[in-house]
GROMACS .gro file of N, CA and C in nm:
model
  426
    1UNK      N    1  -8.397  -1.492  -4.111
    1UNK     CA    2  -8.436  -1.610  -4.186
    1UNK      C    3  -8.448  -1.571  -4.332
    2UNK      N    4  -8.408  -1.664  -4.419
    2UNK     CA    5  -8.422  -1.642  -4.563
    2UNK      C    6  -8.466  -1.773  -4.627
    3UNK      N    7  -8.569  -1.763  -4.710
    3UNK     CA    8  -8.621  -1.876  -4.785
    3UNK      C    9  -8.605  -1.841  -4.933
    4UNK      N   10  -8.546  -1.934  -5.010
    4UNK     CA   11  -8.523  -1.909  -5.152
    4UNK      C   12  -8.568  -2.028  -5.234
    5UNK      N   13  -8.635  -2.000  -5.345
    5UNK     CA   14  -8.672  -2.102  -5.443
    5UNK      C   15  -8.628  -2.052  -5.580
    6UNK      N   16  -8.566  -2.140  -5.658
    6UNK     CA   17  -8.524  -2.104  -5.792
    6UNK      C   18  -8.573  -2.210  -5.890
    7UNK      N   19  -8.591  -2.168  -6.015
    7UNK     CA   20  -8.623  -2.262  -6.121
    7UNK      C   21  -8.587  -2.201  -6.256
    8UNK      N   22  -8.578  -2.285  -6.355
    8UNK     CA   23  -8.553  -2.245  -6.493
    8UNK      C   24  -8.675  -2.283  -6.575
    9UNK      N   25  -8.720  -2.190  -6.660
    9UNK     CA   26  -8.834  -2.218  -6.746
    9UNK      C   27  -8.799  -2.181  -6.890
   10UNK      N   28  -8.859  -2.251  -6.983
   10UNK     CA   29  -8.840  -2.219  -7.124
   10UNK      C   30  -8.922  -2.097  -7.166
   11UNK      N   31  -9.009  -2.051  -7.079
   11UNK     CA   32  -9.091  -1.933  -7.110
   11UNK      C   33  -9.001  -1.811  -7.128
   12UNK      N   34  -9.033  -1.727  -7.227
   12UNK     CA   35  -8.954  -1.605  -7.245
   12UNK      C   36  -8.958  -1.517  -7.120
   13UNK      N   37  -8.850  -1.446  -7.098
   13UNK     CA   38  -8.838  -1.359  -6.982
   13UNK      C   39  -8.956  -1.261  -6.975
   14UNK      N   40  -8.997  -1.206  -7.089
   14UNK     CA   41  -9.108  -1.110  -7.092
   14UNK      C   42  -9.239  -1.174  -7.046
   15UNK      N   43  -9.258  -1.302  -7.076
   15UNK     CA   44  -9.378  -1.374  -7.033
   15UNK      C   45  -9.379  -1.388  -6.881
   16UNK      N   46  -9.265  -1.428  -6.826
   16UNK     CA   47  -9.254  -1.445  -6.680
   16UNK      C   48  -9.275  -1.311  -6.611
   17UNK      N   49  -9.211  -1.206  -6.663
   17UNK     CA   50  -9.227  -1.074  -6.603
   17UNK      C   51  -9.372  -1.029  -6.610
   18UNK      N   52  -9.437  -1.054  -6.721
   18UNK     CA   53  -9.577  -1.015  -6.737
   18UNK      C   54  -9.666  -1.075  -6.629
   19UNK      N   55  -9.639  -1.200  -6.595
   19UNK     CA   56  -9.717  -1.267  -6.490
   19UNK      C   57  -9.685  -1.206  -6.354
   20UNK      N   58  -9.556  -1.189  -6.325
   20UNK     CA   59  -9.517  -1.131  -6.196
   20UNK      C   60  -9.565  -0.986  -6.181
   21UNK      N   61  -9.553  -0.908  -6.287
   21UNK     CA   62  -9.588  -0.766  -6.280
   21UNK      C   63  -9.738  -0.743  -6.267
   22UNK      N   64  -9.817  -0.842  -6.303
   22UNK     CA   65  -9.963  -0.832  -6.289
   22UNK      C   66 -10.003  -0.877  -6.149
   23UNK      N   67  -9.950  -0.807  -6.052
   23UNK     CA   68  -9.961  -0.844  -5.910
   23UNK      C   69 -10.106  -0.867  -5.867
   24UNK      N   70 -10.196  -0.784  -5.915
   24UNK     CA   71 -10.336  -0.795  -5.874
   24UNK      C   72 -10.404  -0.924  -5.914
   25UNK      N   73 -10.341  -1.003  -6.000
   25UNK     CA   74 -10.400  -1.129  -6.044
   25UNK      C   75 -10.323  -1.253  -5.996
   26UNK      N   76 -10.235  -1.235  -5.900
   26UNK     CA   77 -10.161  -1.352  -5.849
   26UNK      C   78 -10.255  -1.459  -5.795
   27UNK      N   79 -10.368  -1.417  -5.738
   27UNK     CA   80 -10.461  -1.517  -5.683
   27UNK      C   81 -10.521  -1.604  -5.793
   28UNK      N   82 -10.504  -1.567  -5.920
   28UNK     CA   83 -10.550  -1.651  -6.031
   28UNK      C   84 -10.461  -1.772  -6.054
   29UNK      N   85 -10.334  -1.764  -6.011
   29UNK     CA   86 -10.241  -1.874  -6.040
   29UNK      C   87 -10.173  -1.936  -5.918
   30UNK      N   88 -10.188  -1.877  -5.799
   30UNK     CA   89 -10.129  -1.940  -5.681
   30UNK      C   90 -10.228  -1.939  -5.563
   31UNK      N   91 -10.243  -2.052  -5.494
   31UNK     CA   92 -10.333  -2.058  -5.380
   31UNK      C   93 -10.278  -1.988  -5.255
   32UNK      N   94 -10.153  -1.941  -5.262
   32UNK     CA   95 -10.093  -1.873  -5.146
   32UNK      C   96 -10.140  -1.728  -5.134
   33UNK      N   97 -10.212  -1.681  -5.235
   33UNK     CA   98 -10.263  -1.544  -5.234
   33UNK      C   99 -10.415  -1.549  -5.246
   34UNK      N  100 -10.482  -1.489  -5.149
   34UNK     CA  101 -10.627  -1.479  -5.156
   34UNK      C  102 -10.669  -1.352  -5.229
   35UNK      N  103 -10.596  -1.243  -5.204
   35UNK     CA  104 -10.631  -1.115  -5.265
   35UNK      C  105 -10.514  -1.019  -5.253
   36UNK      N  106 -10.493  -0.939  -5.357
   36UNK     CA  107 -10.395  -0.830  -5.353
   36UNK      C  108 -10.467  -0.706  -5.405
   37UNK      N  109 -10.460  -0.599  -5.327
   37UNK     CA  110 -10.526  -0.474  -5.364
   37UNK      C  111 -10.422  -0.362  -5.371
   38UNK      N  112 -10.419  -0.293  -5.483
   38UNK     CA  113 -10.331  -0.178  -5.498
   38UNK      C  114 -10.385  -0.064  -5.414
   39UNK      N  115 -10.302  -0.011  -5.324
   39UNK     CA  116 -10.344   0.098  -5.236
   39UNK      C  117 -10.297   0.234  -5.284
   40UNK      N  118 -10.186   0.238  -5.356
   40UNK     CA  119 -10.132   0.364  -5.406
   40UNK      C  120 -10.040   0.336  -5.524
   41UNK      N  121 -10.015   0.437  -5.602
   41UNK     CA  122  -9.928   0.422  -5.717
   41UNK      C  123 -10.005   0.376  -5.838
   42UNK      N  124  -9.939   0.372  -5.951
   42UNK     CA  125 -10.003   0.335  -6.077
   42UNK      C  126  -9.958   0.199  -6.125
   43UNK      N  127  -9.959   0.102  -6.041
   43UNK     CA  128  -9.913  -0.031  -6.079
   43UNK      C  129  -9.776  -0.060  -6.021
   44UNK      N  130  -9.712  -0.162  -6.072
   44UNK     CA  131  -9.585  -0.208  -6.015
   44UNK      C  132  -9.474  -0.108  -6.044
   45UNK      N  133  -9.444  -0.026  -5.944
   45UNK     CA  134  -9.338   0.073  -5.952
   45UNK      C  135  -9.293   0.106  -5.810
   46UNK      N  136  -9.174   0.162  -5.798
   46UNK     CA  137  -9.123   0.199  -5.666
   46UNK      C  138  -9.222   0.294  -5.599
   47UNK      N  139  -9.254   0.263  -5.474
   47UNK     CA  140  -9.348   0.342  -5.396
   47UNK      C  141  -9.490   0.288  -5.396
   48UNK      N  142  -9.523   0.200  -5.489
   48UNK     CA  143  -9.658   0.142  -5.492
   48UNK      C  144  -9.677   0.057  -5.366
   49UNK      N  145  -9.797   0.066  -5.310
   49UNK     CA  146  -9.830  -0.010  -5.190
   49UNK      C  147  -9.945  -0.104  -5.220
   50UNK      N  148  -9.934  -0.226  -5.168
   50UNK     CA  149 -10.034  -0.330  -5.190
   50UNK      C  150 -10.075  -0.392  -5.058
   51UNK      N  151 -10.204  -0.419  -5.046
   51UNK     CA  152 -10.256  -0.495  -4.931
   51UNK      C  153 -10.266  -0.640  -4.977
   52UNK      N  154 -10.201  -0.730  -4.904
   52UNK     CA  155 -10.191  -0.871  -4.942
   52UNK      C  156 -10.262  -0.957  -4.837
   53UNK      N  157 -10.357  -1.039  -4.884
   53UNK     CA  158 -10.424  -1.135  -4.796
   53UNK      C  159 -10.378  -1.274  -4.836
   54UNK      N  160 -10.328  -1.348  -4.734
   54UNK     CA  161 -10.280  -1.485  -4.756
   54UNK      C  162 -10.347  -1.578  -4.656
   55UNK      N  163 -10.365  -1.704  -4.693
   55UNK     CA  164 -10.430  -1.800  -4.603
   55UNK      C  165 -10.355  -1.813  -4.470
   56UNK      N  166 -10.429  -1.800  -4.362
   56UNK     CA  167 -10.371  -1.821  -4.230
   56UNK      C  168 -10.285  -1.708  -4.176
   57UNK      N  169 -10.277  -1.597  -4.248
   57UNK     CA  170 -10.198  -1.483  -4.202
   57UNK      C  171 -10.286  -1.358  -4.200
   58UNK      N  172 -10.249  -1.263  -4.115
   58UNK     CA  173 -10.320  -1.135  -4.114
   58UNK      C  174 -10.286  -1.060  -4.242
   59UNK      N  175 -10.380  -0.981  -4.294
   59UNK     CA  176 -10.349  -0.899  -4.412
   59UNK      C  177 -10.227  -0.810  -4.383
   60UNK      N  178 -10.144  -0.790  -4.486
   60UNK     CA  179 -10.021  -0.714  -4.471
   60UNK      C  180 -10.011  -0.612  -4.584
   61UNK      N  181  -9.944  -0.501  -4.555
   61UNK     CA  182  -9.920  -0.401  -4.658
   61UNK      C  183  -9.772  -0.406  -4.697
   62UNK      N  184  -9.750  -0.425  -4.827
   62UNK     CA  185  -9.615  -0.429  -4.882
   62UNK      C  186  -9.595  -0.307  -4.972
   63UNK      N  187  -9.476  -0.248  -4.965
   63UNK     CA  188  -9.441  -0.135  -5.050
   63UNK      C  189  -9.325  -0.174  -5.140
   64UNK      N  190  -9.338  -0.143  -5.268
   64UNK     CA  191  -9.233  -0.175  -5.365
   64UNK      C  192  -9.115  -0.081  -5.341
   65UNK      N  193  -8.998  -0.139  -5.315
   65UNK     CA  194  -8.878  -0.060  -5.287
   65UNK      C  195  -8.780  -0.060  -5.403
   66UNK      N  196  -8.797  -0.154  -5.494
   66UNK     CA  197  -8.706  -0.170  -5.608
   66UNK      C  198  -8.783  -0.233  -5.722
   67UNK      N  199  -8.769  -0.179  -5.843
   67UNK     CA  200  -8.839  -0.238  -5.956
   67UNK      C  201  -8.766  -0.203  -6.085
   68UNK      N  202  -8.719  -0.305  -6.155
   68UNK     CA  203  -8.659  -0.289  -6.287
   68UNK      C  204  -8.733  -0.384  -6.380
   69UNK      N  205  -8.803  -0.327  -6.478
   69UNK     CA  206  -8.886  -0.407  -6.569
   69UNK      C  207  -8.805  -0.520  -6.631
   70UNK      N  208  -8.867  -0.637  -6.637
   70UNK     CA  209  -8.809  -0.758  -6.695
   70UNK      C  210  -8.686  -0.809  -6.620
   71UNK      N  211  -8.663  -0.758  -6.498
   71UNK     CA  212  -8.546  -0.801  -6.423
   71UNK      C  213  -8.577  -0.837  -6.278
   72UNK      N  214  -8.639  -0.745  -6.204
   72UNK     CA  215  -8.659  -0.772  -6.061
   72UNK      C  216  -8.753  -0.671  -5.998
   73UNK      N  217  -8.816  -0.716  -5.892
   73UNK     CA  218  -8.882  -0.621  -5.802
   73UNK      C  219  -8.876  -0.676  -5.661
   74UNK      N  220  -8.872  -0.581  -5.567
   74UNK     CA  221  -8.867  -0.612  -5.424
   74UNK      C  222  -8.976  -0.533  -5.358
   75UNK      N  223  -9.047  -0.600  -5.266
   75UNK     CA  224  -9.141  -0.526  -5.183
   75UNK      C  225  -9.118  -0.563  -5.039
   76UNK      N  226  -9.150  -0.467  -4.952
   76UNK     CA  227  -9.116  -0.479  -4.809
   76UNK      C  228  -9.239  -0.451  -4.724
   77UNK      N  229  -9.257  -0.536  -4.623
   77UNK     CA  230  -9.357  -0.510  -4.520
   77UNK      C  231  -9.281  -0.467  -4.395
   78UNK      N  232  -9.304  -0.344  -4.351
   78UNK     CA  233  -9.238  -0.294  -4.230
   78UNK      C  234  -9.328  -0.319  -4.111
   79UNK      N  235  -9.268  -0.368  -4.003
   79UNK     CA  236  -9.338  -0.390  -3.878
   79UNK      C  237  -9.253  -0.331  -3.766
   80UNK      N  238  -9.311  -0.302  -3.651
   80UNK     CA  239  -9.227  -0.258  -3.539
   80UNK      C  240  -9.125  -0.367  -3.507
   81UNK      N  241  -9.001  -0.334  -3.510
   81UNK     CA  242  -8.898  -0.432  -3.478
   81UNK      C  243  -8.848  -0.511  -3.597
   82UNK      N  244  -8.875  -0.463  -3.719
   82UNK     CA  245  -8.819  -0.534  -3.833
   82UNK      C  246  -8.895  -0.515  -3.961
   83UNK      N  247  -8.863  -0.601  -4.056
   83UNK     CA  248  -8.931  -0.597  -4.185
   83UNK      C  249  -8.920  -0.733  -4.253
   84UNK      N  250  -9.013  -0.754  -4.345
   84UNK     CA  251  -9.014  -0.874  -4.428
   84UNK      C  252  -8.988  -0.827  -4.571
   85UNK      N  253  -8.899  -0.894  -4.640
   85UNK     CA  254  -8.858  -0.855  -4.774
   85UNK      C  255  -8.884  -0.970  -4.870
   86UNK      N  256  -8.961  -0.943  -4.974
   86UNK     CA  257  -8.986  -1.044  -5.077
   86UNK      C  258  -8.923  -0.996  -5.207
   87UNK      N  259  -8.831  -1.077  -5.259
   87UNK     CA  260  -8.761  -1.046  -5.384
   87UNK      C  261  -8.808  -1.139  -5.494
   88UNK      N  262  -8.815  -1.084  -5.615
   88UNK     CA  263  -8.856  -1.159  -5.734
   88UNK      C  264  -8.756  -1.122  -5.842
   89UNK      N  265  -8.672  -1.217  -5.884
   89UNK     CA  266  -8.562  -1.186  -5.977
   89UNK      C  267  -8.567  -1.278  -6.099
   90UNK      N  268  -8.539  -1.218  -6.215
   90UNK     CA  269  -8.537  -1.293  -6.341
   90UNK      C  270  -8.406  -1.267  -6.413
   91UNK      N  271  -8.362  -1.367  -6.489
   91UNK     CA  272  -8.244  -1.350  -6.573
   91UNK      C  273  -8.255  -1.442  -6.694
   92UNK      N  274  -8.217  -1.391  -6.810
   92UNK     CA  275  -8.214  -1.473  -6.931
   92UNK      C  276  -8.082  -1.547  -6.930
   93UNK      N  277  -8.088  -1.681  -6.943
   93UNK     CA  278  -7.968  -1.761  -6.928
   93UNK      C  279  -7.976  -1.882  -7.020
   94UNK      N  280  -7.884  -1.891  -7.112
   94UNK     CA  281  -7.876  -2.007  -7.202
   94UNK      C  282  -8.009  -2.037  -7.272
   95UNK      N  283  -8.076  -1.935  -7.320
   95UNK     CA  284  -8.200  -1.953  -7.394
   95UNK      C  285  -8.322  -1.980  -7.309
   96UNK      N  286  -8.309  -1.964  -7.178
   96UNK     CA  287  -8.421  -1.988  -7.086
   96UNK      C  288  -8.426  -1.874  -6.984
   97UNK      N  289  -8.529  -1.876  -6.902
   97UNK     CA  290  -8.544  -1.774  -6.799
   97UNK      C  291  -8.520  -1.837  -6.661
   98UNK      N  292  -8.425  -1.780  -6.589
   98UNK     CA  293  -8.398  -1.823  -6.452
   98UNK      C  294  -8.479  -1.734  -6.359
   99UNK      N  295  -8.546  -1.797  -6.264
   99UNK     CA  296  -8.633  -1.725  -6.170
   99UNK      C  297  -8.587  -1.754  -6.028
  100UNK      N  298  -8.579  -1.649  -5.947
  100UNK     CA  299  -8.548  -1.665  -5.804
  100UNK      C  300  -8.652  -1.588  -5.725
  101UNK      N  301  -8.720  -1.658  -5.636
  101UNK     CA  302  -8.814  -1.597  -5.542
  101UNK      C  303  -8.757  -1.614  -5.402
  102UNK      N  304  -8.756  -1.507  -5.324
  102UNK     CA  305  -8.703  -1.521  -5.189
  102UNK      C  306  -8.784  -1.437  -5.091
  103UNK      N  307  -8.782  -1.481  -4.966
  103UNK     CA  308  -8.849  -1.412  -4.856
  103UNK      C  309  -8.750  -1.406  -4.742
  104UNK      N  310  -8.724  -1.284  -4.691
  104UNK     CA  311  -8.623  -1.263  -4.589
  104UNK      C  312  -8.682  -1.181  -4.475
  105UNK      N  313  -8.641  -1.212  -4.354
  105UNK     CA  314  -8.677  -1.129  -4.239
  105UNK      C  315  -8.554  -1.054  -4.192
  106UNK      N  316  -8.577  -0.933  -4.142
  106UNK     CA  317  -8.470  -0.853  -4.082
  106UNK      C  318  -8.524  -0.791  -3.955
  107UNK      N  319  -8.448  -0.800  -3.848
  107UNK     CA  320  -8.488  -0.743  -3.720
  107UNK      C  321  -8.539  -0.851  -3.626
  108UNK      N  322  -8.525  -0.826  -3.498
  108UNK     CA  323  -8.558  -0.925  -3.396
  108UNK      C  324  -8.703  -0.971  -3.403
  109UNK      N  325  -8.797  -0.879  -3.407
  109UNK     CA  326  -8.939  -0.917  -3.408
  109UNK      C  327  -8.973  -0.993  -3.536
  110UNK      N  328  -8.922  -0.946  -3.650
  110UNK     CA  329  -8.948  -1.014  -3.777
  110UNK      C  330  -8.886  -1.154  -3.777
  111UNK      N  331  -8.766  -1.167  -3.722
  111UNK     CA  332  -8.700  -1.298  -3.716
  111UNK      C  333  -8.779  -1.396  -3.628
  112UNK      N  334  -8.831  -1.347  -3.517
  112UNK     CA  335  -8.911  -1.432  -3.428
  112UNK      C  336  -9.040  -1.475  -3.498
  113UNK      N  337  -9.106  -1.380  -3.565
  113UNK     CA  338  -9.229  -1.413  -3.638
  113UNK      C  339  -9.202  -1.517  -3.746
  114UNK      N  340  -9.092  -1.501  -3.817
  114UNK     CA  341  -9.058  -1.598  -3.922
  114UNK      C  342  -9.026  -1.735  -3.864
  115UNK      N  343  -8.962  -1.736  -3.749
  115UNK     CA  344  -8.933  -1.865  -3.684
  115UNK      C  345  -9.062  -1.937  -3.648
  116UNK      N  346  -9.160  -1.861  -3.601
  116UNK     CA  347  -9.289  -1.920  -3.564
  116UNK      C  348  -9.366  -1.972  -3.685
  117UNK      N  349  -9.351  -1.905  -3.798
  117UNK     CA  350  -9.425  -1.942  -3.920
  117UNK      C  351  -9.334  -2.000  -4.027
  118UNK      N  352  -9.217  -2.051  -3.989
  118UNK     CA  353  -9.118  -2.095  -4.088
  118UNK      C  354  -9.170  -2.203  -4.182
  119UNK      N  355  -9.244  -2.299  -4.129
  119UNK     CA  356  -9.296  -2.406  -4.215
  119UNK      C  357  -9.392  -2.349  -4.319
  120UNK      N  358  -9.483  -2.264  -4.275
  120UNK     CA  359  -9.581  -2.202  -4.366
  120UNK      C  360  -9.509  -2.116  -4.470
  121UNK      N  361  -9.411  -2.036  -4.427
  121UNK     CA  362  -9.339  -1.950  -4.521
  121UNK      C  363  -9.264  -2.031  -4.626
  122UNK      N  364  -9.199  -2.137  -4.583
  122UNK     CA  365  -9.128  -2.224  -4.679
  122UNK      C  366  -9.227  -2.285  -4.778
  123UNK      N  367  -9.342  -2.329  -4.729
  123UNK     CA  368  -9.444  -2.386  -4.817
  123UNK      C  369  -9.497  -2.281  -4.915
  124UNK      N  370  -9.519  -2.160  -4.866
  124UNK     CA  371  -9.570  -2.054  -4.953
  124UNK      C  372  -9.472  -2.025  -5.067
  125UNK      N  373  -9.345  -2.005  -5.034
  125UNK     CA  374  -9.246  -1.971  -5.137
  125UNK      C  375  -9.232  -2.087  -5.237
  126UNK      N  376  -9.230  -2.210  -5.187
  126UNK     CA  377  -9.219  -2.327  -5.276
  126UNK      C  378  -9.342  -2.338  -5.366
  127UNK      N  379  -9.460  -2.318  -5.310
  127UNK     CA  380  -9.584  -2.325  -5.388
  127UNK      C  381  -9.589  -2.215  -5.493
  128UNK      N  382  -9.550  -2.094  -5.454
  128UNK     CA  383  -9.550  -1.983  -5.550
  128UNK      C  384  -9.455  -2.012  -5.666
  129UNK      N  385  -9.338  -2.064  -5.637
  129UNK     CA  386  -9.243  -2.097  -5.743
  129UNK      C  387  -9.300  -2.206  -5.836
  130UNK      N  388  -9.356  -2.309  -5.777
  130UNK     CA  389  -9.412  -2.418  -5.857
  130UNK      C  390  -9.528  -2.369  -5.944
  131UNK      N  391  -9.616  -2.291  -5.885
  131UNK     CA  392  -9.733  -2.241  -5.959
  131UNK      C  393  -9.693  -2.141  -6.067
  132UNK      N  394  -9.595  -2.056  -6.038
  132UNK     CA  395  -9.546  -1.961  -6.138
  132UNK      C  396  -9.485  -2.036  -6.256
  133UNK      N  397  -9.408  -2.136  -6.226
  133UNK     CA  398  -9.348  -2.217  -6.334
  133UNK      C  399  -9.456  -2.281  -6.421
  134UNK      N  400  -9.557  -2.339  -6.358
  134UNK     CA  401  -9.666  -2.403  -6.433
  134UNK      C  402  -9.741  -2.301  -6.517
  135UNK      N  403  -9.767  -2.183  -6.462
  135UNK     CA  404  -9.839  -2.079  -6.537
  135UNK      C  405  -9.756  -2.033  -6.657
  136UNK      N  406  -9.628  -2.012  -6.638
  136UNK     CA  407  -9.540  -1.967  -6.747
  136UNK      C  408  -9.535  -2.071  -6.858
  137UNK      N  409  -9.517  -2.195  -6.820
  137UNK     CA  410  -9.504  -2.300  -6.921
  137UNK      C  411  -9.637  -2.327  -6.992
  138UNK      N  412  -9.748  -2.310  -6.922
  138UNK     CA  413  -9.879  -2.325  -6.987
  138UNK      C  414  -9.900  -2.216  -7.092
  139UNK      N  415  -9.857  -2.095  -7.061
  139UNK     CA  416  -9.870  -1.985  -7.158
  139UNK      C  417  -9.777  -2.005  -7.277
  140UNK      N  418  -9.661  -2.062  -7.253
  140UNK     CA  419  -9.565  -2.086  -7.360
  140UNK      C  420  -9.617  -2.191  -7.457
  141UNK      N  421  -9.686  -2.292  -7.405
  141UNK     CA  422  -9.740  -2.400  -7.489
  141UNK      C  423  -9.865  -2.360  -7.563
  142UNK      N  424  -9.935  -2.259  -7.510
  142UNK     CA  425 -10.065  -2.217  -7.570
  142UNK      C  426 -10.049  -2.156  -7.707
   0.00000   0.00000   0.00000
């Protein structure tokens, strides 16, 4: 299963990245995150591990597998029988910032879990995209 949300914002790419890279404060701008705790590493970098609490889901540990400043980061939750992959991608395009947020499952167990929670997952990704856009544009206007 793969869920993708995209949007374009007038906020500078560095502003959008700054919000995304400040992972520990996501609960300040989106209701889909109750708490994120850094477990290892020195912030958003490959190998950093975070404990993520979300409404209606068990806490999960995600590890950053890919991170390029001002461009993208990916973190993965590994489970027996699969993994969940959350991608966050930015691109400067025609004087604006294009944002893509996606959540993907790989493996039989992960695919079954996503099928069971597909409505919630789609709502989470859509809400995160909407809230991120609002936060970026509010900072741009300030």
